[in-house]
Every structure is written in C-alpha cells, then in structure tokens.
XYZ file of C-alpha atoms in Angstrom:
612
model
C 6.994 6.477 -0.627
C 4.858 9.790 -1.273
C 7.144 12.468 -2.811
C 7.015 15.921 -2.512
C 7.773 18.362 -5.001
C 8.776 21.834 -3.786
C 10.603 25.155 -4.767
C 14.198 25.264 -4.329
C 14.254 28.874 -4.032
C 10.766 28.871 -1.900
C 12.126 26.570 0.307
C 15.739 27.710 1.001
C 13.790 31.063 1.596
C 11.462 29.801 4.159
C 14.833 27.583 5.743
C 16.524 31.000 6.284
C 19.858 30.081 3.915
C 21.131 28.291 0.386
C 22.344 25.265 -0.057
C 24.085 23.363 -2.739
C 22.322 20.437 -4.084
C 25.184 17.698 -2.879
C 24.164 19.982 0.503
C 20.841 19.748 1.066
C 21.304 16.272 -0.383
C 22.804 15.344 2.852
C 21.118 17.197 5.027
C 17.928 14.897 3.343
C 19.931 11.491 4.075
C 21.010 12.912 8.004
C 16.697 13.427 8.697
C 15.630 10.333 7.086
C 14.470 11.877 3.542
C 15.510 11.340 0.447
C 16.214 13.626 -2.120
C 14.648 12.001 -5.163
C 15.151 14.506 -8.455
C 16.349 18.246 -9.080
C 13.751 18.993 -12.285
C 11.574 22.062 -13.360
C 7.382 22.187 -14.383
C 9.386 22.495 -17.885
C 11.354 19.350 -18.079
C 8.632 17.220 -16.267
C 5.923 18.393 -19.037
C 8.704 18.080 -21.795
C 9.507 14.596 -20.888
C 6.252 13.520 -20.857
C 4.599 15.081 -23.549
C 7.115 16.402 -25.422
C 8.885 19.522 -26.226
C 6.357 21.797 -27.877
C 3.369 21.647 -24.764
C 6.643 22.843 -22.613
C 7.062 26.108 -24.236
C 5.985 28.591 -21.867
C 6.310 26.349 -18.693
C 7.840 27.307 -15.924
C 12.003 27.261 -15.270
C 11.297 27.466 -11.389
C 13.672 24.583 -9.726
C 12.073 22.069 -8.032
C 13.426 19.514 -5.716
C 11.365 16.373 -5.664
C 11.528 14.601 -1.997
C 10.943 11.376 -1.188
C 9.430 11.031 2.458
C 8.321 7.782 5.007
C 4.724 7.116 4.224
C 3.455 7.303 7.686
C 5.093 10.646 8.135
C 2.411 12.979 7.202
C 3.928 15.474 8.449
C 6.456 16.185 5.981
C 4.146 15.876 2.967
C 4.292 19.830 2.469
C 6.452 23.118 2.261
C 5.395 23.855 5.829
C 6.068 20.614 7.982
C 9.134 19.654 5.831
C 10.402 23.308 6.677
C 9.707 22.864 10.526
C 11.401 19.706 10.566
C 14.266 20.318 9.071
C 14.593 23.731 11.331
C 13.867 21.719 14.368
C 16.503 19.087 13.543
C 19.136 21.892 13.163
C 18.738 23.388 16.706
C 17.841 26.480 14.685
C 13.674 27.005 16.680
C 12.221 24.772 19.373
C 9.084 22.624 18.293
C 6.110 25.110 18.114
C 2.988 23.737 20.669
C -0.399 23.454 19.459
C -2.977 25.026 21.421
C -7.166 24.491 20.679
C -8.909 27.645 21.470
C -12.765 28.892 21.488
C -14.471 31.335 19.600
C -13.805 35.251 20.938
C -17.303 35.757 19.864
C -20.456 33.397 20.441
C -20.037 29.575 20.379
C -18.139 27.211 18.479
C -19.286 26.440 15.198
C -21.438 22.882 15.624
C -21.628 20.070 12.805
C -24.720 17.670 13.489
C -24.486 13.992 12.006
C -28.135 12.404 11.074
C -28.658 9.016 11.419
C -28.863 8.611 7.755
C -25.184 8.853 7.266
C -24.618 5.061 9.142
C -25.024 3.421 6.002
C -22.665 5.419 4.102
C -19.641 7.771 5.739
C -20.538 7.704 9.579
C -18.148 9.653 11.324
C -17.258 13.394 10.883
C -14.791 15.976 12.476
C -14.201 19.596 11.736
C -12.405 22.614 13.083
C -11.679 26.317 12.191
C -8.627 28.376 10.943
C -9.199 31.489 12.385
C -7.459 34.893 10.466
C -5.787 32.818 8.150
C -3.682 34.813 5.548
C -2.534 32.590 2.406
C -0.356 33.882 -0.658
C -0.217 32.310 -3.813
C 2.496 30.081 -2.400
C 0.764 28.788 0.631
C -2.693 28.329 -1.020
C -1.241 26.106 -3.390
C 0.965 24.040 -0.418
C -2.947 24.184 0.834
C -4.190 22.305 -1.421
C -1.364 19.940 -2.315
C -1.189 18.800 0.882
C -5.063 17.924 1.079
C -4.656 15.830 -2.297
C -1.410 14.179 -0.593
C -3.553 13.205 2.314
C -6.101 12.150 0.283
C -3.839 9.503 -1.475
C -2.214 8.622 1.883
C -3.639 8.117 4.469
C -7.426 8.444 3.184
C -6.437 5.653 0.644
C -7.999 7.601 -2.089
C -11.115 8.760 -0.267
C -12.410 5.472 1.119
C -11.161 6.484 4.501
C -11.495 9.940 4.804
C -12.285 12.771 2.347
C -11.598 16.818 3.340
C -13.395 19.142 2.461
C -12.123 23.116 2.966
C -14.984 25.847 3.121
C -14.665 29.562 3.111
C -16.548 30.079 6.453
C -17.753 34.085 5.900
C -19.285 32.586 2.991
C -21.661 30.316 5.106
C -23.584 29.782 8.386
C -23.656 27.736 11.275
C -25.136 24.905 12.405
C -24.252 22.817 9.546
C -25.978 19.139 9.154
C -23.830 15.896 8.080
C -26.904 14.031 6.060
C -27.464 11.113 3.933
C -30.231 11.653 0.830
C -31.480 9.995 -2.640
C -29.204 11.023 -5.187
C -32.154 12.539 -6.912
C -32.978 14.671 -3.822
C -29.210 16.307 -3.957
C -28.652 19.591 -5.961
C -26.467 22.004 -6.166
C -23.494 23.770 -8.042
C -20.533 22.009 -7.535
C -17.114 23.456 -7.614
C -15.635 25.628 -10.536
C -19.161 24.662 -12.489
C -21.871 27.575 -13.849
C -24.658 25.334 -12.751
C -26.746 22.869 -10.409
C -26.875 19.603 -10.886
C -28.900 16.662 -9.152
C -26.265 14.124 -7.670
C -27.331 11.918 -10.285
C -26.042 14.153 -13.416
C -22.786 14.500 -11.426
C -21.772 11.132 -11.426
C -22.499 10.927 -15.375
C -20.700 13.906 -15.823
C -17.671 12.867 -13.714
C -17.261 9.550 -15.326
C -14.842 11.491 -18.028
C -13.179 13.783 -15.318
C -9.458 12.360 -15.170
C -9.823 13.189 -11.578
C -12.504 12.042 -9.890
C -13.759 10.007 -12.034
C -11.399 7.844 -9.787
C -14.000 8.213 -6.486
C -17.106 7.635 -8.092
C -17.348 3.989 -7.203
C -17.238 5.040 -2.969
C -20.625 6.133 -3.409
C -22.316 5.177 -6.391
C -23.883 1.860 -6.117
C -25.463 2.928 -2.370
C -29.047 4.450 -1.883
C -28.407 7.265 -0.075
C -25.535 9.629 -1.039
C -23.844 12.082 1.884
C -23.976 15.738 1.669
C -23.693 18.709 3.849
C -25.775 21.425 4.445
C -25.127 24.812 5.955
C -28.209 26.404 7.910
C -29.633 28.125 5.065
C -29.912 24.862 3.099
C -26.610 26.041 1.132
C -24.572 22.510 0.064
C -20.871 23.018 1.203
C -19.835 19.389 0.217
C -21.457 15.696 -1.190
C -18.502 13.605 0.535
C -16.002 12.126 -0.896
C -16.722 13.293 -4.747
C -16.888 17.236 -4.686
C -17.257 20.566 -2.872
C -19.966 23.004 -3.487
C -18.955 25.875 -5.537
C -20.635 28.375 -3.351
C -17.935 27.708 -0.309
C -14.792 27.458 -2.380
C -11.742 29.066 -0.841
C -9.307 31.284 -2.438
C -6.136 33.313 -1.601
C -8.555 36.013 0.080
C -10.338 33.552 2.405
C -9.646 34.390 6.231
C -11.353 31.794 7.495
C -11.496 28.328 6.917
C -13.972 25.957 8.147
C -12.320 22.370 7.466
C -14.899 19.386 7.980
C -12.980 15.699 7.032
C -16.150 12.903 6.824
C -15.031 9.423 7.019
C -15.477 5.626 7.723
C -12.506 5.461 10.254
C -12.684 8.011 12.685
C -8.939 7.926 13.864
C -8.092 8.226 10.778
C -9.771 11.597 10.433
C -8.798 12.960 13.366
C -5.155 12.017 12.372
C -6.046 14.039 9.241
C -7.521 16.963 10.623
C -4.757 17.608 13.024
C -2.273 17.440 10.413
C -3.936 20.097 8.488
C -4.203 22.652 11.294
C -0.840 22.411 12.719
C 0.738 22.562 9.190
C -1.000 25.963 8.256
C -2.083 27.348 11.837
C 1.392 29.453 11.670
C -0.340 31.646 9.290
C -3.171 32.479 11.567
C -3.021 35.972 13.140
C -2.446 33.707 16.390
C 0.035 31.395 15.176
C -0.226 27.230 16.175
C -4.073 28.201 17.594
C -6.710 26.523 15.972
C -10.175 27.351 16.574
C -12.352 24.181 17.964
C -16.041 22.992 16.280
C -17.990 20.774 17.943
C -19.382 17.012 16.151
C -22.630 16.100 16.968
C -23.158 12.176 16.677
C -27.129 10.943 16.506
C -27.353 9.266 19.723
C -26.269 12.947 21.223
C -23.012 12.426 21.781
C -21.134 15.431 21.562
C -17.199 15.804 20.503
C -14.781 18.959 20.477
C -12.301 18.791 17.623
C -9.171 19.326 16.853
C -8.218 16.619 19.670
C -4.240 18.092 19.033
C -3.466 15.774 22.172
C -0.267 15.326 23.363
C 1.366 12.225 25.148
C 4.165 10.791 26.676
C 6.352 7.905 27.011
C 8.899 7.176 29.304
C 12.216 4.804 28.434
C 15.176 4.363 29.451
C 18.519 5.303 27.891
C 19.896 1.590 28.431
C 17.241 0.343 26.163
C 17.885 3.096 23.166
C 21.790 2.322 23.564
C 21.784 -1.171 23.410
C 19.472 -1.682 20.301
C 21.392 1.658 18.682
C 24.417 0.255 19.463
C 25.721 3.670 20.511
C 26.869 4.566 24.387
C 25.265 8.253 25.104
C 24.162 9.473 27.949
C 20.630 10.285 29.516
C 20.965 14.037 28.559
C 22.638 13.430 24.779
C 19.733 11.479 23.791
C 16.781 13.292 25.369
C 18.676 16.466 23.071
C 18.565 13.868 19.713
C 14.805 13.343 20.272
C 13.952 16.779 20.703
C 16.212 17.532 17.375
C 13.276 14.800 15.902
C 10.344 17.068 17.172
C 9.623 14.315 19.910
C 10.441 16.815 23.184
C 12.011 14.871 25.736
C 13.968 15.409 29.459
C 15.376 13.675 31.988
C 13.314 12.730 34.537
C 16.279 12.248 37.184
C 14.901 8.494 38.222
C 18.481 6.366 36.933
C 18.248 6.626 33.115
C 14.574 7.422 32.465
C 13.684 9.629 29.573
C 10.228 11.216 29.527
C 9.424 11.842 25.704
C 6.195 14.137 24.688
C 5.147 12.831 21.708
C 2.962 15.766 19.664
C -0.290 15.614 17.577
C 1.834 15.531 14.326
C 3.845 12.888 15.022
C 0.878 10.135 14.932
C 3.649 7.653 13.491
C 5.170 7.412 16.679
C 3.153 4.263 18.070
C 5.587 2.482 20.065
C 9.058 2.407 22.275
C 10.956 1.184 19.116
C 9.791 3.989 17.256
C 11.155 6.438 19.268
C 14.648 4.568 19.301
C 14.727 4.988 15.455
C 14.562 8.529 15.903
C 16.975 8.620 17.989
C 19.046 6.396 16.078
C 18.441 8.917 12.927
C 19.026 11.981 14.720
C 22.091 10.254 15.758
C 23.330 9.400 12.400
C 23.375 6.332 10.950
C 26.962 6.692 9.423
C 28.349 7.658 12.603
C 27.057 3.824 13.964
C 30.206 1.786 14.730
C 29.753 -1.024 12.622
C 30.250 -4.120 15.338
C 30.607 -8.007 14.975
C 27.461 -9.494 16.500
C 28.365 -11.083 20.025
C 26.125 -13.871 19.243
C 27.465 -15.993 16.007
C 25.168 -18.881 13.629
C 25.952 -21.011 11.191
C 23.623 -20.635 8.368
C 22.849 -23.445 6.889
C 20.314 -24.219 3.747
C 17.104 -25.830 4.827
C 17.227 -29.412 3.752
C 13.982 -29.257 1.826
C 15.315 -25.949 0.000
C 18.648 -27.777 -1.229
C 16.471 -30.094 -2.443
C 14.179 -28.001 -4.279
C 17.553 -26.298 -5.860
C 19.229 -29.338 -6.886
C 15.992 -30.819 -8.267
C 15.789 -27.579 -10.237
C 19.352 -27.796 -11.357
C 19.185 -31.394 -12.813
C 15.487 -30.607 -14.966
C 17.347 -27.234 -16.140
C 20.077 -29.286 -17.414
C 17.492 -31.923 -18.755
C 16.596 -28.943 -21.106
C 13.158 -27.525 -19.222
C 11.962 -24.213 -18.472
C 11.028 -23.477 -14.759
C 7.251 -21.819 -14.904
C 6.229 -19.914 -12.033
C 2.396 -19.859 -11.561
C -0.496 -18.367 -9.121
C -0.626 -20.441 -5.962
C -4.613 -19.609 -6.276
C -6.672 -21.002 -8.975
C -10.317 -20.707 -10.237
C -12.557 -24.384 -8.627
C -12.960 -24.668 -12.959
C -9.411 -25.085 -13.384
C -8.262 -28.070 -10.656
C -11.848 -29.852 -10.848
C -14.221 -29.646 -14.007
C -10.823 -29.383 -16.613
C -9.193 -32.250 -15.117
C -11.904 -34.059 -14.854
C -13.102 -34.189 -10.804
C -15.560 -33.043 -8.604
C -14.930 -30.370 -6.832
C -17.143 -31.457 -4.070
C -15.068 -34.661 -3.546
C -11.807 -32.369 -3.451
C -9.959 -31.706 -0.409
C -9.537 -27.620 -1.460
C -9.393 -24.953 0.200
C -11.471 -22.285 -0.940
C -11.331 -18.589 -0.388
C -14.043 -16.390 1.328
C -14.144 -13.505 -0.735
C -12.454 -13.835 -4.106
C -11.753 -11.048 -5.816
C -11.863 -12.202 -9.019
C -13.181 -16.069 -10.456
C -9.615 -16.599 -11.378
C -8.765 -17.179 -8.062
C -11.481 -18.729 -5.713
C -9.170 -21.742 -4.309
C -5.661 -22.624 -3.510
C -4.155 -24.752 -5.942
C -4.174 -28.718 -5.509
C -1.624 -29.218 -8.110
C 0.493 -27.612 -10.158
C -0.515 -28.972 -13.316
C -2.936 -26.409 -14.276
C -0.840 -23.597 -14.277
C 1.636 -25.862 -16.323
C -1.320 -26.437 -19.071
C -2.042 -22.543 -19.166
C 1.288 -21.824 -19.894
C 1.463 -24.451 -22.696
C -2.198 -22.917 -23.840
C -0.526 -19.794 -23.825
C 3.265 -20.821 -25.774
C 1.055 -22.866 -28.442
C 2.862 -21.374 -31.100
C 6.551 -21.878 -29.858
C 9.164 -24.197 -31.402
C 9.212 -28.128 -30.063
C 9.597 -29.695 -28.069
C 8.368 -27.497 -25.086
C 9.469 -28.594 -21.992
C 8.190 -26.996 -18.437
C 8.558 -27.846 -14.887
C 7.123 -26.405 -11.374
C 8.575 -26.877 -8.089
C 6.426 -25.607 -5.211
C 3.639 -25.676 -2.946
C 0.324 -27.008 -2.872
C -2.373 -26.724 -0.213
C -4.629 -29.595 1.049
C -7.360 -29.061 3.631
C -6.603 -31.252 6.960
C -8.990 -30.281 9.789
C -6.164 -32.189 11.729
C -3.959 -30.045 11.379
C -3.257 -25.924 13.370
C -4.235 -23.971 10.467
C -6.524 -26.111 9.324
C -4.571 -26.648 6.059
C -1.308 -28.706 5.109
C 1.165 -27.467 2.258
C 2.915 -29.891 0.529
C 6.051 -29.295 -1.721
C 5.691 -30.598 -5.837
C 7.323 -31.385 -8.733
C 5.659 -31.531 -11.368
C 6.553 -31.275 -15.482
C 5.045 -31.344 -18.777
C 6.458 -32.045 -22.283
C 4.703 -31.050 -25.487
C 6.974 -32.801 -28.298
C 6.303 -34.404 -31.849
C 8.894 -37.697 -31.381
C 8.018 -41.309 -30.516
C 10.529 -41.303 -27.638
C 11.634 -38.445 -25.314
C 13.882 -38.189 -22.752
C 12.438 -41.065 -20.600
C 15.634 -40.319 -18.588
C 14.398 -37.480 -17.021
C 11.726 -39.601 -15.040
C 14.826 -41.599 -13.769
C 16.707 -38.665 -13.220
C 14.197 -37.594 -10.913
C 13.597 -40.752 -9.129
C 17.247 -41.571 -8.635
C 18.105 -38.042 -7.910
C 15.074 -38.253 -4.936
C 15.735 -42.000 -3.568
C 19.635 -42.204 -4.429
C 21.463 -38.898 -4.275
C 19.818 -37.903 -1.280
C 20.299 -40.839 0.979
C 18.544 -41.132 3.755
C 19.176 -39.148 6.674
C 18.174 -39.237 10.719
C 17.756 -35.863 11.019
C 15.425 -34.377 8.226
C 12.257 -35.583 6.010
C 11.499 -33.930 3.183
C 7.971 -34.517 1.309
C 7.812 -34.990 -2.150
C 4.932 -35.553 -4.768
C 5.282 -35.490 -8.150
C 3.039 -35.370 -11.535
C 4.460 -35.664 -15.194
C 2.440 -34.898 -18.953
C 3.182 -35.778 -22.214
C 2.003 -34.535 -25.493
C 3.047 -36.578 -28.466
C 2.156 -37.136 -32.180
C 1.737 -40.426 -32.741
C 1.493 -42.230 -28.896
C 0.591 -41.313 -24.880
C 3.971 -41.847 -23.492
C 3.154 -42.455 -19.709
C 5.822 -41.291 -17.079
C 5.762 -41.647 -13.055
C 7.936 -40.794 -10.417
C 6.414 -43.199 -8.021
C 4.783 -46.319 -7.852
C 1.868 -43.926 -5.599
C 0.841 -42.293 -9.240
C -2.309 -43.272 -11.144
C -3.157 -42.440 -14.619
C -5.698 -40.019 -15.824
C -8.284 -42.611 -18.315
C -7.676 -41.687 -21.697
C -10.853 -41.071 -21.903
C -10.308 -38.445 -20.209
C -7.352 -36.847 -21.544
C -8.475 -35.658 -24.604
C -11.052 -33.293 -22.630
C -8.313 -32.014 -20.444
C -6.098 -30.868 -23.414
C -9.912 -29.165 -24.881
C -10.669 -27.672 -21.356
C -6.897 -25.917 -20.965
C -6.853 -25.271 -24.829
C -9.837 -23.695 -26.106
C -10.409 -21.069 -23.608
C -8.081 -18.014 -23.546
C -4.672 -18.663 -22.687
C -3.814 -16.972 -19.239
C -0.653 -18.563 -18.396
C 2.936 -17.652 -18.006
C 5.069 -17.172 -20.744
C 7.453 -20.036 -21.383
C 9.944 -17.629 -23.968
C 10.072 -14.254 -24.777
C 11.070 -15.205 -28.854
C 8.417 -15.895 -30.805
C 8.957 -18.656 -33.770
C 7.180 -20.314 -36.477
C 3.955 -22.042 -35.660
C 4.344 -24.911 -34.171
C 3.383 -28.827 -36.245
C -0.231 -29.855 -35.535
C -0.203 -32.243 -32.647
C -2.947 -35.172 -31.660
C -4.722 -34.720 -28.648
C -3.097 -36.916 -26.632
C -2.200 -36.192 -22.861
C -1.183 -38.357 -20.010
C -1.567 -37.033 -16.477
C -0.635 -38.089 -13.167
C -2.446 -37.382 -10.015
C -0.880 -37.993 -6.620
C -2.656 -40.046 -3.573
C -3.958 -38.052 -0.342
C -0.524 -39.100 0.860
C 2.313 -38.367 -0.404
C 5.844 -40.172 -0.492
C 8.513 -39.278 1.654
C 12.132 -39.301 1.144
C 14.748 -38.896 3.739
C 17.181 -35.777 2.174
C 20.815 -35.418 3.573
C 22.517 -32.272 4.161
C-alpha cells in the first residue's frame, strides 16, 4: 500500500480542527486508511543514518498514512483533506468543470508518427492562475513522484511532465529522434547535453538512474518541443531546465506521455482536480487539445462523470445491514460517490466522479457503502447456509506422508516448480527433445525455462548447496509436477510426488523408510470408493562404500550406473542454487564416493485408493 507522509499541524490546519493521535487514528480506520507511524524528518534520518546527519533536521510531526493502492486520490495533502471533509458531512463534493481559454485557442500538442515505436500516446491540460506556497508546491511534486510509482509503474506506463507555461509557446510537437540529434539543458543542470551524455551521466543518479532502461536500448528517443524549438521534456527520463516550475509559476502546462492511454488520462485527471482548488477559479481546469498522426484530434482533461444505478436490496443483503433507500444514497455521498433516489422501488442512482477511477463495478460501490457504514457497527451473523469442511483426501495424504518422513528423521525442501531444460534433461542424463515438458514462452531468466518433471533436481541443488553439513543428510519433497498431455483441457496434467534423497557414509540406512512409505500408501490408506489419489515416487542414495537402491513401486527403473556418477558431477560442480537444508553450519562433511542411485517414474503413474 502507497503511504503518505504529511504534516500533522498542516493537515489539522487545512481539516479546520485538532485531533489527538488515538483520534484521528480512528477517524483513519472509519474511511478505510490506516494510520501507519507518528515520526519527524529527524527521527526518520536518525534511524537510518544515524544520529549526527539528524542534527539540524526538522522536529515538524508527521503522520505517515497508509492508503488503498488504487485510490489515487488520497495519495496527497489535498485529496486526503477533501475526503476526509466529505466523509464528515462538513462540504459537499466539489464538481470539476473543463473550461476554454478566455483568450485565443487552446493550447495544441501534435504527436509525430515517430513516437509509435516508442511512447505513442500523449495528453495534456492547463492550470490556469495557479497560486502555490511552499506547502503546496512540495504536495505538487510529491504527488507526481507517487503517481509515478503507482499507477505509471515507475514510468513504463506513463511519465508527467509539469512546465511553467509563460515560460514557453504553443504549438508544442510530441517527437521521436536519434539520441544524438537531442540536446538540451536538462533540469537543475548549467549545461546542454546530447541525449546520449545524459544517459551516461544518469547511470550514477540514485534517481533516475532507475528509468534509463525504458528508453535506452531503442533507436529513437521521445522529446518535446515547444514552437521555438525550446525542449520542455525527453519522456520518461527528465524535464528541460528551461520550463521548470517553481512557487512563482501561475501557470502550468501539464503534458503526461505514455504507452497506455487510460492510464494517462486517469493520471492527468487526478492531477488537476487535486490542485485546481488553487486556481483563481477553483475545480476549473483549462483544456489542451492532442493531436494524434492520422489527424485525430482529442480535448483533454476528459474529467467525465458517470453513473450507476443499484438497488438498495442488493447493497443490504451483501452488507448485511437493513437501511433504507435514502440512508444509503447519504453513506455514498459521505464516500464522494454522489448518489439519490431515483423514486423507481429501491433504485439508487450513484454519480461516480473523475477521481474516483477505482470505482469499476456494482460491488465496488457496496464496499463504500459498507465503509461509510462502519465496519464495527456490522452485526456479526451466523451464515444461513452451513458446510462441513472437510480435508481433501489427497491433502491428508500429502500431510500424513509428511508426518511419517519427518519422524523418519528428513528435512522437507521446498523448491521452484520451474526449472532450467539443463537441469531435468542434460544433468540427469535425457533428452530434452524426448521429454514430455512443458516449456515456457518467455523466460525471464535460464533458471527457469520449463516446469519441473521431477522433483529430484531441486533435491540435488539443495544437497549441492548443504555439502558441508553434518551426515547423514536426509531431504524429502512432496508436490507437484507437470507433464504435457495434449489430451487433456489445459493442455497439461499435474501430478502429485514424493520424492527423497539421503546423502550418508554407512553401509545400511534406514531401508525402513522405503517400507514406511509403501505400507503407509497401499496399507494405511485402504482403499476407498469415493476418492483416488495419484502418487509417484523417486528415492537417491549417496553412500561410501555401495549404491544402495530403494523403490517405492515395482513401476520404478534405475538410473545405469553409468550414469550416476555424471549426475552427482552435473548437480555438484556448478554453483549451488538450492534451498538451504539447515541454518547451523558444522564441520565439513567426510569425503564421499560418487555414487548415486536414481529413480525415474513411468509416463503413468500408480494409483492408490486413499480413505478419509
């Protein structure tokens, strides 16, 4: 959840009253926020870097609040003010109106063709007579760098860019160029610099060193010119220094470029109606019109409205409440979400409003209505509808299974369910071609390009990476593995394994554990009419002086041990990137031969019927 850190004093201010902190704690819990930490700039910068860089900080108060992620909203001084002043009846919701220029035409952004490749889409709109203080510059531009992390996802989506507008002149062009062809001073530099020197030079910024890969590997880099050839912004690294704004500005031309155009319009109308109440006409924002290549032309903000209509019936029942039509039409407008009765049996005809873009569906206006309500005031109710849970047959398997090898003295492992095609084919020995894996599309890494097969090579990994622990090291898995079957819905079929591995330095070990497992699956469980469970499993052995061979079924063949020699190298030499088996480190462990045996299952695998 994004949190937002604000003045206590600032914001009581702007809320028109004090409150304790157990207060406004609350008041937090009763809209849906939570109040995360009551701190100061000086303890934040003493606790992390220690005492002497906090001399001289600040002592201000500052309550840090934890808000939904999809309500942006809330993510500054402004909108968490408004909602909270909405929510106690203390102002009506303000409406957000799109106006034109008094004088001449709307300011006009024009997108090249260029720009496909790269950051297609573009919006932009005007704050008109804008007067910022210290205070609400800085809520400015915190709330851009909130939105940037949010719902931009760190400038892949969208990136905003802020311009002092008497500082520049319209038409301005949305273009795509060489990097080498791009110069100009970006912000709070003394000098130009080709697009190419700024991405070396921005590779050390803590920053935005952070955005550099958006752009950097493509051919053409976006920029924005004004109509003197002036650079406002190269989207999504940096602004031109030659448009920044500052406390003085009056009027702010805001252009947002991005790949998903909803997502920028949800963006630029949550900047405008947060700080259009300090415009000389408050809640008006001044429209710009987007020019798209193919001459399509688009006036922004959109700042529409909507509505919904439900029906009290279907808020009460899945509340569990009993209000009537005119009670809850009053909690959704406490939520911002203006709504009235329409006078048509219980039908409630809600106007949902440009900042409210989380508001997608009938259920969630319910939850605001079930927040405005109060969730303590619910009466808690025994369902009218009553189950019996019971435990999945395969599951109390899988638990009792995992309860007998636990008390047979082995450590549960819990590996990747994806694998690299190196790790269940060339290391154990098979071609990957003759394999019935499935592989994945896009992997992200070589680690994991398939879904496992078998278990066993996380189990090796693990032992690769405990080589130094005391014996004997015993290790089991219990879980899924994933076959292709063109027969089959998905296209796939998962199967459920056991499968364990012993590294010890003794003739004999604890052959009983094979028969615990087969009598545990054939015996305890005895068979049942009304649930199959299926069952492969796969046992290893490391041993000093012999291969001690183990099998849980008849269906299990040996690895040659030819074989097994390389499959101890192959999971041995490389770097160990397996689970932990103990957090204790001991003594190294005695030399072992390289002796393995391993067990691979048939296409099919043995069923067993499982009472509950």
């Amino acid at each position: 959840m994004p949190t937002v850190s604000v003045k206590r004093d600032l914001l009581f201010q702007a809320l028109g009253r004090t409150y304790t902190d157990e207060e406004f704690d609350e008041l937090c819990f009763e809209f849906g926020l939570e109040l995360d930490e009551i701190t100061s700039e000086k303890d934040i910068i003493s606790r992390e870097q220690g005492d002497q860089k906090a001399e001289g900080a600040s002592d201000v108060v500052l309550y840090k609040i934890d808000v939904p992620a999809n309500r942006y909203d809330l993510l500054c001084l402004e909108g968490l003010v408004r909602g909270l002043q909405v929510f106690k009846d203390k102002m009506e919701a303000p409406r957000y109106q799109r106006v034109s220029p008094v004088n001449g035409d709307p300011q006009r952004l024009i997108i090249t063709e260029e720009t496909a490749s790269v950051r297609p889409h573009a919006v932009a709109a005007v704050l008109r007579n804008i007067t910022f203080t210290p205070e609400r510059y800085d809520s400015f531009i915190e709330l851009q760098e909130k939105l940037h992390q949010n719902v931009c996802r760190k400038r892949t989506l969208v990136a905003i860019g802020t311009h002092d507008l008497d500082t520049i002149s319209g038409p301005f062009t949305y273009t795509a160029k060489a990097p080498e062809e791009i110069r100009f001073r970006p912000l709070n530099q003394s000098q130009e610099y080709t697009a190419t020197q700024l991405m070396s030079l921005y590779k050390t910024d803590n920053h935005l060193r952070h955005y550099l890969h958006i752009i950097e590997d493509e051919p053409l880099y976006p920029v924005i010119y004004d109509s003197n050839g002036v650079v406002l912004s190269m989207p999504p690294i940096i602004n031109g220094d030659h448009s920044k704004i500052s406390v003085n500005t009056r009027n702010v031309f805001i252009e947002c470029t991005a790949t998903d155009v909803t997502k920028a319009k949800i963006v630029l109308d949550t900047i405008v109606t947060m700080f259009s109440e300090y415009c000389d006409e408050p809640f008006t924002v001044e429209e710009a019109e987007v020019v798209y290549p193919d001459g399509r032309m688009f006036s922004y903000p959109e700042l529409a409205y909507r509505t919904e209509t439900l029906s009290a019936d279907f808020i009460n029942r899945r509340v569990g409440i009993s209000e009537t039509v005119g009670s809850i039409a009053h909690l959704l407008t406490r939520m911002c979400l203006k709504s009235e009765v329409t006078g048509e049996a219980d039908q409630i005809q809600v106007e949902i409003p440009p900042t409210r873009s989380d508001v997608i569906h009938a259920c969630d206006i319910m939850e605001d209505a079930a927040m405005a309500y109060g969730f303590n005031n619910i009466t808690r109710t025994t369902p009218r509808t009553y189950t019996v849970a019971n435990q999945l047959p395969l599951n109390k398997l899988t638990e009792l299974l995992r309860s007998d090898l636990a008390a047979a003295g082995f450590t549960e492992a819990l590996t990747f369910a994806l694998c690299s095609r190196e790790d269940i084919a060339d290391k154990l020995g098979k071609n990957i071609t003759e394999m019935r894996a499935v592989h994945i599309s896009n992997p992200k890494t070589a680690e994991f390009q398939v879904a496992r097969t078998t278990l066993l090579p996380g189990l090796l990994k693990t032992v690769a990476a405990n080589r130094k622990m005391a014996l004997p090291l015993k290790l089991f898995e219990i879980s899924d593995v994933v076959l292709k079957d063109e027969d089959k819905g998905y296209g796939e079929e998962k199967f459920h394994t056991v499968h364990f591995v012993c590294v010890c330095v003794c003739q004999m070990w604890e052959h009983v554990t094979t028969d615990v497992c087969v009598r545990f699956t054939t015996t305890r469980h005895r068979a049942s009419k009304s649930s199959t469970a299926s069952w492969t499993g796969s046992c290893s052995c490391w041993t000093s002086n012999r291969v001690v061979t183990m099998a849980t079924t008849s269906r299990h063949q040996k690895t040659p041990p030819s074989s097994r020699a390389a499959v101890l190298k192959s999971f041995s030499a490389g770097k160990a990137s397996g689970a932990s088996a103990s957090s204790t480190p001991t003594s190294s462990a005695p030399s072992i031969s390289p002796c393995l045996a391993l067990h691979s299952t048939s296409t099919s695998s043995p069923s067993y019927k499982v009472s509950t």
